[in-house]
Coordinates of N, CA and C in Angstrom, one line a residue:
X26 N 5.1 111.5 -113.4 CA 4.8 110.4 -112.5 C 3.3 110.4 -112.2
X27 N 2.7 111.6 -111.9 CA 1.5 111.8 -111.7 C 0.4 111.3 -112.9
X28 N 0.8 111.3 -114.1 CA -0.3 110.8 -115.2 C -0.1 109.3 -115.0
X29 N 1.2 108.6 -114.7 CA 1.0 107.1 -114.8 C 0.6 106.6 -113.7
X30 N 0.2 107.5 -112.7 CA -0.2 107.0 -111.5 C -2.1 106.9 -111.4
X31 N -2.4 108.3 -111.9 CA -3.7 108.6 -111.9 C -4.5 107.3 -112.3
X32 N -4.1 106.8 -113.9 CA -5.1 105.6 -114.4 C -5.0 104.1 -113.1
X33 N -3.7 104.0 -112.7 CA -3.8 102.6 -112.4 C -4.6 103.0 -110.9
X34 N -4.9 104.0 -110.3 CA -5.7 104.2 -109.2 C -7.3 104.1 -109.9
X35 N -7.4 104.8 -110.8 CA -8.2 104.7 -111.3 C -8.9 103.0 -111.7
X36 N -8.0 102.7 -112.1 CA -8.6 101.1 -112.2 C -8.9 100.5 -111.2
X37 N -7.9 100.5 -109.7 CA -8.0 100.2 -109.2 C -9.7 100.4 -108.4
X38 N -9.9 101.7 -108.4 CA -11.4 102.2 -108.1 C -12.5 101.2 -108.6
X39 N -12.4 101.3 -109.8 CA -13.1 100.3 -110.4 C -13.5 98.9 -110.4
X40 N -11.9 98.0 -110.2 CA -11.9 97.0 -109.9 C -12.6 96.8 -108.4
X41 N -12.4 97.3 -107.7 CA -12.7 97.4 -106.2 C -14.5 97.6 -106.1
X42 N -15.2 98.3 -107.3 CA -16.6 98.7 -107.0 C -16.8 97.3 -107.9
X43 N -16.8 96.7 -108.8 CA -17.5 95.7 -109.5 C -17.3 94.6 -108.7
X44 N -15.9 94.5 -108.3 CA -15.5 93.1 -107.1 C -16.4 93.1 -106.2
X45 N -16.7 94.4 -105.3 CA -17.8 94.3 -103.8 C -19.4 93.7 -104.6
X46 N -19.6 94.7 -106.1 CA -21.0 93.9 -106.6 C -21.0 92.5 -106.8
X47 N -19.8 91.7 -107.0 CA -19.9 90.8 -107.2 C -20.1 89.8 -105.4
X48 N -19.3 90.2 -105.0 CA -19.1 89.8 -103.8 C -20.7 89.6 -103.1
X49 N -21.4 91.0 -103.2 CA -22.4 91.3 -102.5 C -24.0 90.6 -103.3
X50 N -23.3 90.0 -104.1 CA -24.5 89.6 -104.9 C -25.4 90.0 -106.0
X51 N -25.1 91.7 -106.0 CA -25.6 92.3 -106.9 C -25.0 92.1 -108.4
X52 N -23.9 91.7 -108.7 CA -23.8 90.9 -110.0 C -23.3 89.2 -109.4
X53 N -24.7 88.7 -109.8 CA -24.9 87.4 -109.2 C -24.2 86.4 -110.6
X54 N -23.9 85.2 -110.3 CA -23.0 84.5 -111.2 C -23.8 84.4 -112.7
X55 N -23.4 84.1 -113.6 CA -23.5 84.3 -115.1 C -24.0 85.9 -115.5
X56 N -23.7 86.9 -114.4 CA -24.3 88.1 -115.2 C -23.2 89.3 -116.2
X57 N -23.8 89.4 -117.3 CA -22.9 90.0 -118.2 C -21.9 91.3 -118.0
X58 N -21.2 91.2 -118.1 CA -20.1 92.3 -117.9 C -19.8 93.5 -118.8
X59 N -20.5 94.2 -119.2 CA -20.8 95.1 -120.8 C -19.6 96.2 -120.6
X60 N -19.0 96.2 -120.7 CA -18.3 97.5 -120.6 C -18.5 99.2 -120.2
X61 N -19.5 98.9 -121.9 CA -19.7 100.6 -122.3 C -20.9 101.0 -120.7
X62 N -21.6 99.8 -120.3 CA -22.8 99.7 -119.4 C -22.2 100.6 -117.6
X63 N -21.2 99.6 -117.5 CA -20.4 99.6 -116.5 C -19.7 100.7 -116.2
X64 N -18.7 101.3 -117.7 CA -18.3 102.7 -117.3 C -19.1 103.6 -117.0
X65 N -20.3 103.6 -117.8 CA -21.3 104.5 -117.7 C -21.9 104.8 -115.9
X66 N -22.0 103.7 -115.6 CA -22.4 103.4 -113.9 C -21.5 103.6 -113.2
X67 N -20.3 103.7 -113.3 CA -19.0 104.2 -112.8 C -18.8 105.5 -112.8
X68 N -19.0 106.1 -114.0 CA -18.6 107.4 -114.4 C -17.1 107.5 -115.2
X69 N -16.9 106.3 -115.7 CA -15.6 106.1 -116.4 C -15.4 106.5 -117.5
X70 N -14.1 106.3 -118.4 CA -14.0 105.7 -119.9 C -13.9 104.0 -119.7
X71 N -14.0 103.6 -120.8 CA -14.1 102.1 -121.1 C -12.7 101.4 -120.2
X72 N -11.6 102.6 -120.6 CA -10.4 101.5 -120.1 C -10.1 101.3 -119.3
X73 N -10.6 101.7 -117.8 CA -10.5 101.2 -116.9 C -11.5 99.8 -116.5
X74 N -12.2 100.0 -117.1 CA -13.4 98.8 -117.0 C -12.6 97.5 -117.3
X75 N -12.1 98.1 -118.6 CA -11.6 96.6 -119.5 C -10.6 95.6 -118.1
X76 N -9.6 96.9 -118.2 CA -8.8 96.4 -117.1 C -9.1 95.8 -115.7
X77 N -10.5 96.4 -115.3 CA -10.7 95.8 -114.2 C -11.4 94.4 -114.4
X78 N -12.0 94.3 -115.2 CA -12.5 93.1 -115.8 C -11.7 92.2 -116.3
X79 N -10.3 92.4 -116.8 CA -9.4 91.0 -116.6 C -8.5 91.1 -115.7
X80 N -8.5 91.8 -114.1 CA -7.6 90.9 -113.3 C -9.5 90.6 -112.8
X81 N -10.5 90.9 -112.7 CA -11.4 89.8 -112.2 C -11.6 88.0 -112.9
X82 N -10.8 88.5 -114.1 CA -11.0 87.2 -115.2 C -9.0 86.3 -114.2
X83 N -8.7 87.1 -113.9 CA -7.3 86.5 -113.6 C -7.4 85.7 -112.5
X84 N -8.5 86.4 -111.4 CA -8.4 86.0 -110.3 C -9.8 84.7 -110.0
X85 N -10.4 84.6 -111.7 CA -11.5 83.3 -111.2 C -12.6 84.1 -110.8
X86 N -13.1 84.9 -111.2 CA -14.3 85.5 -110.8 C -14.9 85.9 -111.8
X87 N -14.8 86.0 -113.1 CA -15.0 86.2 -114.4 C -14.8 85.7 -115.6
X88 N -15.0 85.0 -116.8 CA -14.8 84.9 -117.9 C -15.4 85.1 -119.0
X89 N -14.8 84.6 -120.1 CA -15.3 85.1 -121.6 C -16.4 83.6 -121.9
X90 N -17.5 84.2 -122.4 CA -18.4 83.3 -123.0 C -18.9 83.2 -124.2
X91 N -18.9 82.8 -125.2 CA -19.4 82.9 -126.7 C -20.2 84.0 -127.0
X92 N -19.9 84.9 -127.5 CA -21.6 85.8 -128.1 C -21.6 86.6 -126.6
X93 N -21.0 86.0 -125.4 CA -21.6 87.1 -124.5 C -20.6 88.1 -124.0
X94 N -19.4 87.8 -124.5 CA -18.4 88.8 -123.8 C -18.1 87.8 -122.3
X95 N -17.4 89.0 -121.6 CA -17.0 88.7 -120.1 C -18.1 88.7 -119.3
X96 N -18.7 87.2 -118.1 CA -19.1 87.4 -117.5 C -19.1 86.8 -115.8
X97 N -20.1 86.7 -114.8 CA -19.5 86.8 -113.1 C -19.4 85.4 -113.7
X98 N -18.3 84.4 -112.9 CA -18.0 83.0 -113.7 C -19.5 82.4 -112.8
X99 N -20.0 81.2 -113.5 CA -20.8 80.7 -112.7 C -19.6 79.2 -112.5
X100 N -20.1 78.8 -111.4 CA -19.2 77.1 -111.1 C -20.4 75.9 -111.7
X101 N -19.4 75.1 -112.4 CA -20.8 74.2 -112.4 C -20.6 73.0 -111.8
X102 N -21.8 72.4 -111.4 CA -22.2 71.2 -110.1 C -20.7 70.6 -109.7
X103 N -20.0 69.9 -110.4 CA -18.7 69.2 -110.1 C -17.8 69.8 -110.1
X104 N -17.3 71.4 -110.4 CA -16.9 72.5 -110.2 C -16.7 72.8 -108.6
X105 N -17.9 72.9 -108.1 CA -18.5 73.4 -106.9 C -18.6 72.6 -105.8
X106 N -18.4 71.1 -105.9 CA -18.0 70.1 -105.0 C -16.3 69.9 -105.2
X107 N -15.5 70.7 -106.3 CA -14.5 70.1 -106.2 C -14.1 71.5 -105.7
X108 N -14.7 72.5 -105.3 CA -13.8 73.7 -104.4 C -14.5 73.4 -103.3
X109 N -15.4 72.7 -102.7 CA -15.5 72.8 -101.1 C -14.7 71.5 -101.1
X110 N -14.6 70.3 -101.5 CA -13.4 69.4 -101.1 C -12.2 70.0 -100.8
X111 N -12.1 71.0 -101.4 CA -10.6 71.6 -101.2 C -10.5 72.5 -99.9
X112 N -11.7 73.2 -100.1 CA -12.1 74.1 -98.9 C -12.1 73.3 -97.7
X113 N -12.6 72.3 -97.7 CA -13.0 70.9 -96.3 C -11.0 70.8 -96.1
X114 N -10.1 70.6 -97.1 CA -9.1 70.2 -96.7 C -8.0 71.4 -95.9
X115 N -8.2 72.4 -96.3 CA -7.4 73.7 -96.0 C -7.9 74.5 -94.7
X116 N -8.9 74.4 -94.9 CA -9.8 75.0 -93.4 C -10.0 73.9 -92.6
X117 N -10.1 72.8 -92.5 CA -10.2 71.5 -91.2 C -8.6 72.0 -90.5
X118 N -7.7 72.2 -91.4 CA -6.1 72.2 -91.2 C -6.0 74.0 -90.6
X119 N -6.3 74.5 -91.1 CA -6.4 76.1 -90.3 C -6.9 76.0 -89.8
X120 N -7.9 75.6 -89.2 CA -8.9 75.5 -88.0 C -8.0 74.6 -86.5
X121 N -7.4 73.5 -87.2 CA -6.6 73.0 -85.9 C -5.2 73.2 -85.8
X122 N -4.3 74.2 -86.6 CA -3.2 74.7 -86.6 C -3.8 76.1 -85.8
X123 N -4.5 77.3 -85.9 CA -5.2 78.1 -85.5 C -5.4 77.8 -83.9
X124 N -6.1 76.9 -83.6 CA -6.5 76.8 -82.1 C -5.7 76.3 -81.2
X125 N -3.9 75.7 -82.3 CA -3.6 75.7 -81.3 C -2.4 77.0 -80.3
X126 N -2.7 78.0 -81.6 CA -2.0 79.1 -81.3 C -2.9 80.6 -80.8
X127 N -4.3 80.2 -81.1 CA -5.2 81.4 -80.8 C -5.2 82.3 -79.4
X128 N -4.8 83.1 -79.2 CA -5.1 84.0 -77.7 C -6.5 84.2 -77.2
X129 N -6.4 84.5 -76.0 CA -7.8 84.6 -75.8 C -8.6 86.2 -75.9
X130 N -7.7 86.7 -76.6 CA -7.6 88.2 -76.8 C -8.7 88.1 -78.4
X131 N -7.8 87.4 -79.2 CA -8.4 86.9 -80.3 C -9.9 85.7 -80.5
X132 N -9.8 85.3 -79.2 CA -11.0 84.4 -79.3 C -12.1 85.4 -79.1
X133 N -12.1 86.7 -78.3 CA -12.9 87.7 -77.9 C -13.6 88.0 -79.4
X134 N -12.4 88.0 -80.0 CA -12.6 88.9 -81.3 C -13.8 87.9 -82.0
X135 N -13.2 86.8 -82.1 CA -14.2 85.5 -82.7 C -15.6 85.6 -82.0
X136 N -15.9 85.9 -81.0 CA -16.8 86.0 -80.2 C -17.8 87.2 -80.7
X137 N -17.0 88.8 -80.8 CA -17.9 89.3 -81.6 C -18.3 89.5 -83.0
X138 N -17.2 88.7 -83.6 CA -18.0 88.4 -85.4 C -19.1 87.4 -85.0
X139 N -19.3 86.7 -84.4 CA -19.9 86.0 -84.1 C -21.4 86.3 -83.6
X140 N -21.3 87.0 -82.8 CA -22.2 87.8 -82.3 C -23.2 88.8 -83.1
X141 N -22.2 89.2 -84.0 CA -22.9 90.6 -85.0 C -23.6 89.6 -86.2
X142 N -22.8 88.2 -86.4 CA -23.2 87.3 -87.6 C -24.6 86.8 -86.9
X143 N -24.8 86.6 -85.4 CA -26.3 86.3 -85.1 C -27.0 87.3 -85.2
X144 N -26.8 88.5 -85.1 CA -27.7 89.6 -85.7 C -28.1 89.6 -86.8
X145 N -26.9 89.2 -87.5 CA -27.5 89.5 -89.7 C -28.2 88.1 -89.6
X146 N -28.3 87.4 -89.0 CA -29.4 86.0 -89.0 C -30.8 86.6 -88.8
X147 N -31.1 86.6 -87.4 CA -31.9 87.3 -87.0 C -32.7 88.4 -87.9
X148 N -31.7 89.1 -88.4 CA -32.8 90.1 -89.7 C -32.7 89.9 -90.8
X149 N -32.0 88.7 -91.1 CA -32.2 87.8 -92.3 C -31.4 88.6 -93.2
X150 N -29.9 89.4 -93.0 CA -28.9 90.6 -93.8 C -28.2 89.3 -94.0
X151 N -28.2 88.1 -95.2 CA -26.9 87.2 -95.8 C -25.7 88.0 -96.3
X152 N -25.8 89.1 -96.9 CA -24.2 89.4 -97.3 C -23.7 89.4 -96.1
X153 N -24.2 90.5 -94.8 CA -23.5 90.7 -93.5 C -23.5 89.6 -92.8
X154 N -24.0 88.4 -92.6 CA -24.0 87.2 -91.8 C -23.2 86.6 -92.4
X155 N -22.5 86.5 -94.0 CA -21.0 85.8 -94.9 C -19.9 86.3 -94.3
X156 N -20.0 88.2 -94.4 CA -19.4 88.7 -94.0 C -18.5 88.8 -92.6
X157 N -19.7 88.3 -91.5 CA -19.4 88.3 -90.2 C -18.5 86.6 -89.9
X158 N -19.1 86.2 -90.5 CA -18.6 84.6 -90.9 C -17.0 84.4 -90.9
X159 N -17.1 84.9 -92.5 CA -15.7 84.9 -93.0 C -14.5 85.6 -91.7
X160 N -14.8 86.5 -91.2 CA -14.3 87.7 -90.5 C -13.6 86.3 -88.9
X161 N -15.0 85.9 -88.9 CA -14.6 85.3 -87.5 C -13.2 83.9 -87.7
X162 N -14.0 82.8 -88.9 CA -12.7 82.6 -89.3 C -11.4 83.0 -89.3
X163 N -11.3 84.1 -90.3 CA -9.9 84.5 -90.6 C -9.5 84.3 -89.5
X164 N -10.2 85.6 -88.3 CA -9.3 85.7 -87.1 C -8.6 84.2 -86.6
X165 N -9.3 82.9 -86.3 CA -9.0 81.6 -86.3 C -7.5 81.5 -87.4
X166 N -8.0 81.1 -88.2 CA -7.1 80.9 -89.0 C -5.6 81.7 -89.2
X167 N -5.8 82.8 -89.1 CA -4.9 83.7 -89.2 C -3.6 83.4 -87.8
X168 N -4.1 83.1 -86.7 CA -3.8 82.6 -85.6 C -2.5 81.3 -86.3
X169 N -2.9 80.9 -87.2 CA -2.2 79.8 -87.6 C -0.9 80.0 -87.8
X170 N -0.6 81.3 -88.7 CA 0.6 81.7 -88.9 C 0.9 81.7 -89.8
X171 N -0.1 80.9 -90.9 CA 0.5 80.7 -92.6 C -0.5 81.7 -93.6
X172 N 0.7 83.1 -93.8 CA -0.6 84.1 -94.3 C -0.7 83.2 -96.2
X173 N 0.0 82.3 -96.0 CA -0.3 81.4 -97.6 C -1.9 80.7 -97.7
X174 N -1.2 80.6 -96.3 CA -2.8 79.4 -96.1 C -4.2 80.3 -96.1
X175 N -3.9 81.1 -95.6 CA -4.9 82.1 -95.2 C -5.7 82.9 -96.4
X176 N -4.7 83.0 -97.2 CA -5.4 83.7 -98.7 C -5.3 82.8 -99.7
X177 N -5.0 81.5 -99.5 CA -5.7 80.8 -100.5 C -7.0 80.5 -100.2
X178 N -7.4 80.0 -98.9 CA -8.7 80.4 -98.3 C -9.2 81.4 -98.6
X179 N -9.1 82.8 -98.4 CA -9.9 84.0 -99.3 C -10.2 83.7 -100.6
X180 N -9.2 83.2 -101.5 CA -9.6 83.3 -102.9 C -10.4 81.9 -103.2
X181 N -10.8 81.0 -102.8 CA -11.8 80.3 -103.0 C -13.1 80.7 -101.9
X182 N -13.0 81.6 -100.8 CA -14.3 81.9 -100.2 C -15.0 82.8 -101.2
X183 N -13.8 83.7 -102.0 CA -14.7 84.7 -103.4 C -15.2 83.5 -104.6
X184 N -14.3 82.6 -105.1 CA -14.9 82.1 -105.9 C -16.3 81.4 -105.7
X185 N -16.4 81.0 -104.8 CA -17.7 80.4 -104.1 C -18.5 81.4 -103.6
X186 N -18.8 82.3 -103.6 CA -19.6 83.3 -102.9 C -20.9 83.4 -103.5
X187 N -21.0 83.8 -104.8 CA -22.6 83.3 -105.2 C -23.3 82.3 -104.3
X188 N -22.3 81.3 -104.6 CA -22.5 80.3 -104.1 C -23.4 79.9 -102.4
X189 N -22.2 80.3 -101.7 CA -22.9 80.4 -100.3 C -24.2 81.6 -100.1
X190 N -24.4 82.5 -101.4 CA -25.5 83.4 -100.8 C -26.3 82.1 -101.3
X191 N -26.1 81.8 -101.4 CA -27.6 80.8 -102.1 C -28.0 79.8 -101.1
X192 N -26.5 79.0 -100.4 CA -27.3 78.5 -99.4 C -27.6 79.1 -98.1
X193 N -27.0 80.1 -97.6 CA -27.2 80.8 -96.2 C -28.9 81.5 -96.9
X194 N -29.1 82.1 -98.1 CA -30.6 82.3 -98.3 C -31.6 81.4 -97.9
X195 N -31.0 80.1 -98.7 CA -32.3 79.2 -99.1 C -32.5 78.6 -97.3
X196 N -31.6 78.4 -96.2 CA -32.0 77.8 -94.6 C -32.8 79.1 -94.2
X197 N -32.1 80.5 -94.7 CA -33.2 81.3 -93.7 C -34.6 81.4 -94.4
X198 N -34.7 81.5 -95.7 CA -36.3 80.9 -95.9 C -36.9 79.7 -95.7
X199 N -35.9 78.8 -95.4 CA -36.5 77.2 -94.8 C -37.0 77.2 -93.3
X200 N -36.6 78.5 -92.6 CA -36.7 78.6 -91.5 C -35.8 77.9 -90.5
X201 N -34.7 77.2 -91.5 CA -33.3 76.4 -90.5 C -32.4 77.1 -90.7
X202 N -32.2 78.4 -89.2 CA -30.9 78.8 -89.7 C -30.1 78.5 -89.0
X203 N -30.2 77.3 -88.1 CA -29.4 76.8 -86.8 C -28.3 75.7 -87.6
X204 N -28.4 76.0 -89.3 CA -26.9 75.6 -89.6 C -26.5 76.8 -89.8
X205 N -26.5 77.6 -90.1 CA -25.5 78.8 -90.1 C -24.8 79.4 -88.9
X206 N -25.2 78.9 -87.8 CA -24.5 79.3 -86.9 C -23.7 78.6 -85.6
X207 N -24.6 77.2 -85.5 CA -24.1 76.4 -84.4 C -22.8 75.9 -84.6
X208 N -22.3 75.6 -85.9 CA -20.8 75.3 -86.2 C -20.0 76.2 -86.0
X209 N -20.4 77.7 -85.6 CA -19.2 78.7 -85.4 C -19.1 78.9 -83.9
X210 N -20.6 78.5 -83.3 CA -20.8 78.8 -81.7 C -19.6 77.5 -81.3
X211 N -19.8 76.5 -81.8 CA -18.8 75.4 -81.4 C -17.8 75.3 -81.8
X212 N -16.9 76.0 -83.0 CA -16.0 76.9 -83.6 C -14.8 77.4 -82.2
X213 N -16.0 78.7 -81.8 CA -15.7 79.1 -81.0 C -14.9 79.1 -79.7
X214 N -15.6 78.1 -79.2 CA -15.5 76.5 -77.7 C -13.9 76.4 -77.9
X215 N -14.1 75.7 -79.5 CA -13.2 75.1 -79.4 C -11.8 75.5 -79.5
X216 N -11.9 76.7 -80.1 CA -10.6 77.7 -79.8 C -10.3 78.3 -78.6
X217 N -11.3 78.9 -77.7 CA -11.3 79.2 -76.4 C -10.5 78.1 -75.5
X218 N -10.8 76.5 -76.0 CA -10.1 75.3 -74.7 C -9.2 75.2 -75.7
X219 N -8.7 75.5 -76.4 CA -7.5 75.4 -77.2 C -7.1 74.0 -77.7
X220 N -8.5 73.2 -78.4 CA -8.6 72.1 -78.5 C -8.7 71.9 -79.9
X221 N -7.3 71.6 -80.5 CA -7.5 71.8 -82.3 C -8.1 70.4 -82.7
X222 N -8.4 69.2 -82.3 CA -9.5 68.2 -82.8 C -10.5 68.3 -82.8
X223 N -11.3 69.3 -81.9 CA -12.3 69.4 -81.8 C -12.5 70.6 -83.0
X224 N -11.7 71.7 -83.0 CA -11.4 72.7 -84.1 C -12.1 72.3 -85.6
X225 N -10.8 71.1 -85.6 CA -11.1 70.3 -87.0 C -12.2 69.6 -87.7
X226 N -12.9 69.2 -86.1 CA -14.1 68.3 -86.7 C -15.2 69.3 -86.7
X227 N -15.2 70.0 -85.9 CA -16.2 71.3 -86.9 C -16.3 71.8 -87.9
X228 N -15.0 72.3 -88.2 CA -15.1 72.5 -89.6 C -15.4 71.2 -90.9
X229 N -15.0 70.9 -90.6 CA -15.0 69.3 -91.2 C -16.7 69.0 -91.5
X230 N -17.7 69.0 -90.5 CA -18.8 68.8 -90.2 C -19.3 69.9 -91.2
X231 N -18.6 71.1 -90.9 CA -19.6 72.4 -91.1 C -19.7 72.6 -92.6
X232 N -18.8 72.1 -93.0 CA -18.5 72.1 -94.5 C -19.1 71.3 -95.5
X233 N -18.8 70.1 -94.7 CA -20.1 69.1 -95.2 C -21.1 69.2 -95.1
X234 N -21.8 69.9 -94.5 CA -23.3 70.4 -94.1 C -23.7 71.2 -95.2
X235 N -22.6 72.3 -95.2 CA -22.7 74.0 -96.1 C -22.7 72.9 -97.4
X236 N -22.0 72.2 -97.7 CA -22.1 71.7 -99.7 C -23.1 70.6 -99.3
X237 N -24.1 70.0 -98.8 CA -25.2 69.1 -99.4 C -26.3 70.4 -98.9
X238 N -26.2 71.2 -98.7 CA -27.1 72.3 -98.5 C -27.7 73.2 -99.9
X239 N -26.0 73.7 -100.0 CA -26.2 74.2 -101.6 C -26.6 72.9 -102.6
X240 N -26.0 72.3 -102.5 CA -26.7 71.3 -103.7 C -28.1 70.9 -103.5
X241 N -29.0 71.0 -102.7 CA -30.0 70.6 -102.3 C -30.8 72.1 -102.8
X242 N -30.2 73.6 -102.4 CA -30.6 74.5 -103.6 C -30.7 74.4 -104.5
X243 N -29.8 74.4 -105.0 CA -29.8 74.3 -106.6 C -30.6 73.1 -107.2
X244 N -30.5 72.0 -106.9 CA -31.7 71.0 -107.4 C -33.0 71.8 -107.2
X245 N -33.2 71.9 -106.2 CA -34.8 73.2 -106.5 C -34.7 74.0 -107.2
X246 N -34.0 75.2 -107.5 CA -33.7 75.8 -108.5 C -33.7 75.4 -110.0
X247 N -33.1 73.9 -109.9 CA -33.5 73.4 -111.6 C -34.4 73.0 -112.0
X248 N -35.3 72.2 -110.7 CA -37.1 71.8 -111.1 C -37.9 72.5 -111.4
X249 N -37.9 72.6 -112.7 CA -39.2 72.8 -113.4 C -40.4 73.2 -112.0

């Protein structure tokens, strides 16, 4: 029992350390996925890599490219408006299903992701400010009751993640970071009066904000 158990922990390790690089930025979208490179940085053999590298390919965070092997997927332009349209539809709806079940026990909680996310502002830490983000959400969301709903939300907040480092980057070197946060201060409010229209139109707003933001990155990124 013990040898069939050792490898799939083993993968599991692995999967888990390349997933947070990805997550965290440090393999930022189109970067190559080498194997022999990766065990070596692990401390592995190859086969756990392999493995870990197709449930990342399973889960949308990876694929195969001509001549390059496996790499972090990148989204492209109409890709990446067609997961926040989806994101705008699922989170407007957890957001006002959420508020109208949230405790005030749990709004506390909202209050300090919240709190710790204006710190990673403040010292300009974007993984920890996504992180505190996401965190404060869930708790909202989670409030809703549909753990379906809730992790399909996760799995497009990973596939988009490059993504949002790019735009929570590009406002704090614009010096506007008062979008990254006034949508969650009012987030907030609106869970506290237990007012899921108001819930909705925040998110609603906030999301449309967050995707002409990134696109307005990335166009600078492409100019010459």
């Amino acid at each position: 029992m013990s040898k069939r158990v050792e490898p799939t922990l083993l993968t599991d390790q692995v999967f888990a350390t390349i997933h947070a690089s990805i997550l965290s930025g440090d393999l930022p979208a189109g970067s190559r996925l080498k194997v022999r490179d990766l065990a070596e940085q692990v401390g592995t053999s190859v086969m756990p890599v392999r493995e870990a590298i197709r449930r990342l390919e399973e889960m949308g965070l990876a694929e195969r490219e001509p001549h390059k092997g496996a790499v972090v997927k990148s989204l492209s332009f109409e890709e990446l408006i067609h997961v926040y349209d989806v994101r705008r539809l699922l989170e407007t709806e957890a957001a006002r299903l959420g508020s109208e079940r949230i405790t005030q026990e749990d709004c506390d909680r909202m209050q300090s992701e919240y709190e710790l996310m204006r710190e990673a502002i403040r010292e300009q830490r974007v993984i920890d400010l996504l992180d505190h983000d996401e965190e404060m959400l869930a708790i909202l969301y989670q409030a809703a009751g549909n753990p379906v709903l809730l992790q399909m939300i996760r799995t497009l907040w990973q596939q988009c993640r490059a993504y949002k480092i790019v735009g929570a980057q590009g406002s704090l070197d614009a010096g506007k970071d008062d979008s990254l946060w006034r949508y969650q201060q009012d987030l907030v409010t609106a869970a506290r009066n237990g007012d899921p229209a108001a819930a909705a139109s925040v998110n609603e707003a906030s999301l449309v904000d967050a995707t002409e933001r990134i696109k307005a990155r990335l166009a600078e990124q492409a100019t010459p």
